[in-house]
Amino acid sequence: VAWTPELSSPIVPSAESPAPSTMTLPPRGVMIVGDVNDPNHAAAAGHLAARLGWPLLWEPSSNAHGALTALSHGPLIAAHMPIPDAVVTVGTVGLSRSVVGLLRDTPHHIAVHLPSNGPMQPDPARTAREILDAIPQAECVVDPQWLASWQRADWAAATVIEAQLPPMHLTGPSVAIDVWRHAPADSLLMVGASWPVRHLEAALWLASQPIHELSCRGTSPLRMKSWQRWTEFCPSFACT
């Protein structure tokens, strides 16, 4: 454990409590990957979710959409699924209210704060029992029905979304999704401001080709100035 939240809650362990070399987690859990700068961290989170048999919810800038257990429409179905017994978050999370609500409702939240994510604690709902400085080694007795139930709900959501986003009908979600789908493999996709990012998080069907995505969650002058600098260094990119 690198540090603990600055809370008086009795469930928060002391800073001297080391993380076990291998954690034992319950079979009914969820992995949530937020903003992650290092693709190796995203891959490690995906491998852990697959090993545990957990569904993986991802924010667009996590670049974890290629994980084996990744869902396409996690934020849309999260509020309608049984509450998991544990959740592990990796990186900066909190793009959607449904995911933050999931953190509040889940009894055991383990947050992973990566060095590349800066000093802010990755605990938007102040629910983390532990905040680790690395993705842990973990094991559990896998329940295949748990992941299958989330995948069935994901497929059902995809059917509804496809019906609501007919071809040649321009909406915010459809434009964001079409740009993603037409971006070449291994391209850099820059998405901003926050509304298109949320469109991708909720409505995007998982792409088969690898795409590297960067997100801007607002339109403040400082953020837009950062975008201008990015275009100077990367003149060829897809942008919504």
PDB file of N, CA, C and O in Angstrom, residues 78-79 83-84 98-108 125 127:
ATOM      1  N   ALA A  78     -24.198  -0.956 -16.029  1.00  0.00           N
ATOM      2  CA  ALA A  78     -23.685  -1.110 -14.661  1.00  0.00           C
ATOM      3  C   ALA A  78     -24.767  -0.932 -13.605  1.00  0.00           C
ATOM      4  O   ALA A  78     -24.802  -1.663 -12.607  1.00  0.00           O
ATOM      5  N   ALA A  79     -25.654   0.037 -13.818  1.00  0.00           N
ATOM      6  CA  ALA A  79     -26.682   0.316 -12.812  1.00  0.00           C
ATOM      7  C   ALA A  79     -27.770  -0.747 -12.779  1.00  0.00           C
ATOM      8  O   ALA A  79     -28.591  -0.754 -11.850  1.00  0.00           O
ATOM      9  N   ILE A  83     -24.931  -6.000  -7.678  1.00  0.00           N
ATOM     10  CA  ILE A  83     -23.786  -5.316  -7.095  1.00  0.00           C
ATOM     11  C   ILE A  83     -22.644  -6.317  -6.910  1.00  0.00           C
ATOM     12  O   ILE A  83     -22.843  -7.375  -6.314  1.00  0.00           O
ATOM     13  N   PRO A  84     -21.466  -6.024  -7.417  1.00  0.00           N
ATOM     14  CA  PRO A  84     -20.341  -6.945  -7.215  1.00  0.00           C
ATOM     15  C   PRO A  84     -19.876  -6.932  -5.759  1.00  0.00           C
ATOM     16  O   PRO A  84     -20.185  -6.008  -5.003  1.00  0.00           O
ATOM     17  N   SER A  98     -22.733   6.354 -13.558  1.00  0.00           N
ATOM     18  CA  SER A  98     -23.070   4.972 -13.225  1.00  0.00           C
ATOM     19  C   SER A  98     -21.864   4.237 -12.650  1.00  0.00           C
ATOM     20  O   SER A  98     -22.014   3.402 -11.744  1.00  0.00           O
ATOM     21  N   VAL A  99     -20.681   4.529 -13.163  1.00  0.00           N
ATOM     22  CA  VAL A  99     -19.478   3.886 -12.640  1.00  0.00           C
ATOM     23  C   VAL A  99     -19.168   4.398 -11.233  1.00  0.00           C
ATOM     24  O   VAL A  99     -18.806   3.624 -10.342  1.00  0.00           O
ATOM     25  N   VAL A 100     -19.318   5.692 -11.015  1.00  0.00           N
ATOM     26  CA  VAL A 100     -19.112   6.232  -9.666  1.00  0.00           C
ATOM     27  C   VAL A 100     -20.140   5.640  -8.703  1.00  0.00           C
ATOM     28  O   VAL A 100     -19.822   5.310  -7.552  1.00  0.00           O
ATOM     29  N   GLY A 101     -21.375   5.469  -9.174  1.00  0.00           N
ATOM     30  CA  GLY A 101     -22.385   4.829  -8.341  1.00  0.00           C
ATOM     31  C   GLY A 101     -22.026   3.394  -8.009  1.00  0.00           C
ATOM     32  O   GLY A 101     -22.278   2.925  -6.891  1.00  0.00           O
ATOM     33  N   LEU A 102     -21.423   2.695  -8.971  1.00  0.00           N
ATOM     34  CA  LEU A 102     -20.978   1.328  -8.716  1.00  0.00           C
ATOM     35  C   LEU A 102     -19.918   1.294  -7.621  1.00  0.00           C
ATOM     36  O   LEU A 102     -19.922   0.409  -6.759  1.00  0.00           O
ATOM     37  N   LEU A 103     -19.025   2.273  -7.641  1.00  0.00           N
ATOM     38  CA  LEU A 103     -17.998   2.342  -6.597  1.00  0.00           C
ATOM     39  C   LEU A 103     -18.626   2.569  -5.228  1.00  0.00           C
ATOM     40  O   LEU A 103     -18.190   1.995  -4.224  1.00  0.00           O
ATOM     41  N   ARG A 104     -19.648   3.400  -5.171  1.00  0.00           N
ATOM     42  CA  ARG A 104     -20.303   3.677  -3.886  1.00  0.00           C
ATOM     43  C   ARG A 104     -21.030   2.448  -3.348  1.00  0.00           C
ATOM     44  O   ARG A 104     -21.082   2.227  -2.144  1.00  0.00           O
ATOM     45  N   ASP A 105     -21.598   1.645  -4.244  1.00  0.00           N
ATOM     46  CA  ASP A 105     -22.417   0.522  -3.809  1.00  0.00           C
ATOM     47  C   ASP A 105     -21.605  -0.734  -3.493  1.00  0.00           C
ATOM     48  O   ASP A 105     -22.075  -1.590  -2.738  1.00  0.00           O
ATOM     49  N   THR A 106     -20.422  -0.856  -4.071  1.00  0.00           N
ATOM     50  CA  THR A 106     -19.628  -2.067  -3.895  1.00  0.00           C
ATOM     51  C   THR A 106     -18.937  -2.056  -2.540  1.00  0.00           C
ATOM     52  O   THR A 106     -18.299  -1.068  -2.174  1.00  0.00           O
ATOM     53  N   PRO A 107     -19.022  -3.131  -1.777  1.00  0.00           N
ATOM     54  CA  PRO A 107     -18.473  -3.114  -0.411  1.00  0.00           C
ATOM     55  C   PRO A 107     -16.951  -3.092  -0.336  1.00  0.00           C
ATOM     56  O   PRO A 107     -16.403  -2.629   0.664  1.00  0.00           O
ATOM     57  N   HIS A 108     -16.248  -3.564  -1.358  1.00  0.00           N
ATOM     58  CA  HIS A 108     -14.796  -3.632  -1.289  1.00  0.00           C
ATOM     59  C   HIS A 108     -14.199  -3.024  -2.554  1.00  0.00           C
ATOM     60  O   HIS A 108     -14.284  -3.604  -3.639  1.00  0.00           O
ATOM     61  N   ALA A 125     -15.139   8.540  -5.417  1.00  0.00           N
ATOM     62  CA  ALA A 125     -16.256   8.387  -4.494  1.00  0.00           C
ATOM     63  C   ALA A 125     -15.807   8.233  -3.050  1.00  0.00           C
ATOM     64  O   ALA A 125     -16.643   8.054  -2.157  1.00  0.00           O
ATOM     65  N   THR A 127     -14.278   5.777  -1.613  1.00  0.00           N
ATOM     66  CA  THR A 127     -14.738   4.471  -1.160  1.00  0.00           C
ATOM     67  C   THR A 127     -13.613   3.452  -1.059  1.00  0.00           C
ATOM     68  O   THR A 127     -13.862   2.325  -0.610  1.00  0.00           O
TER      69      THR A 127
END
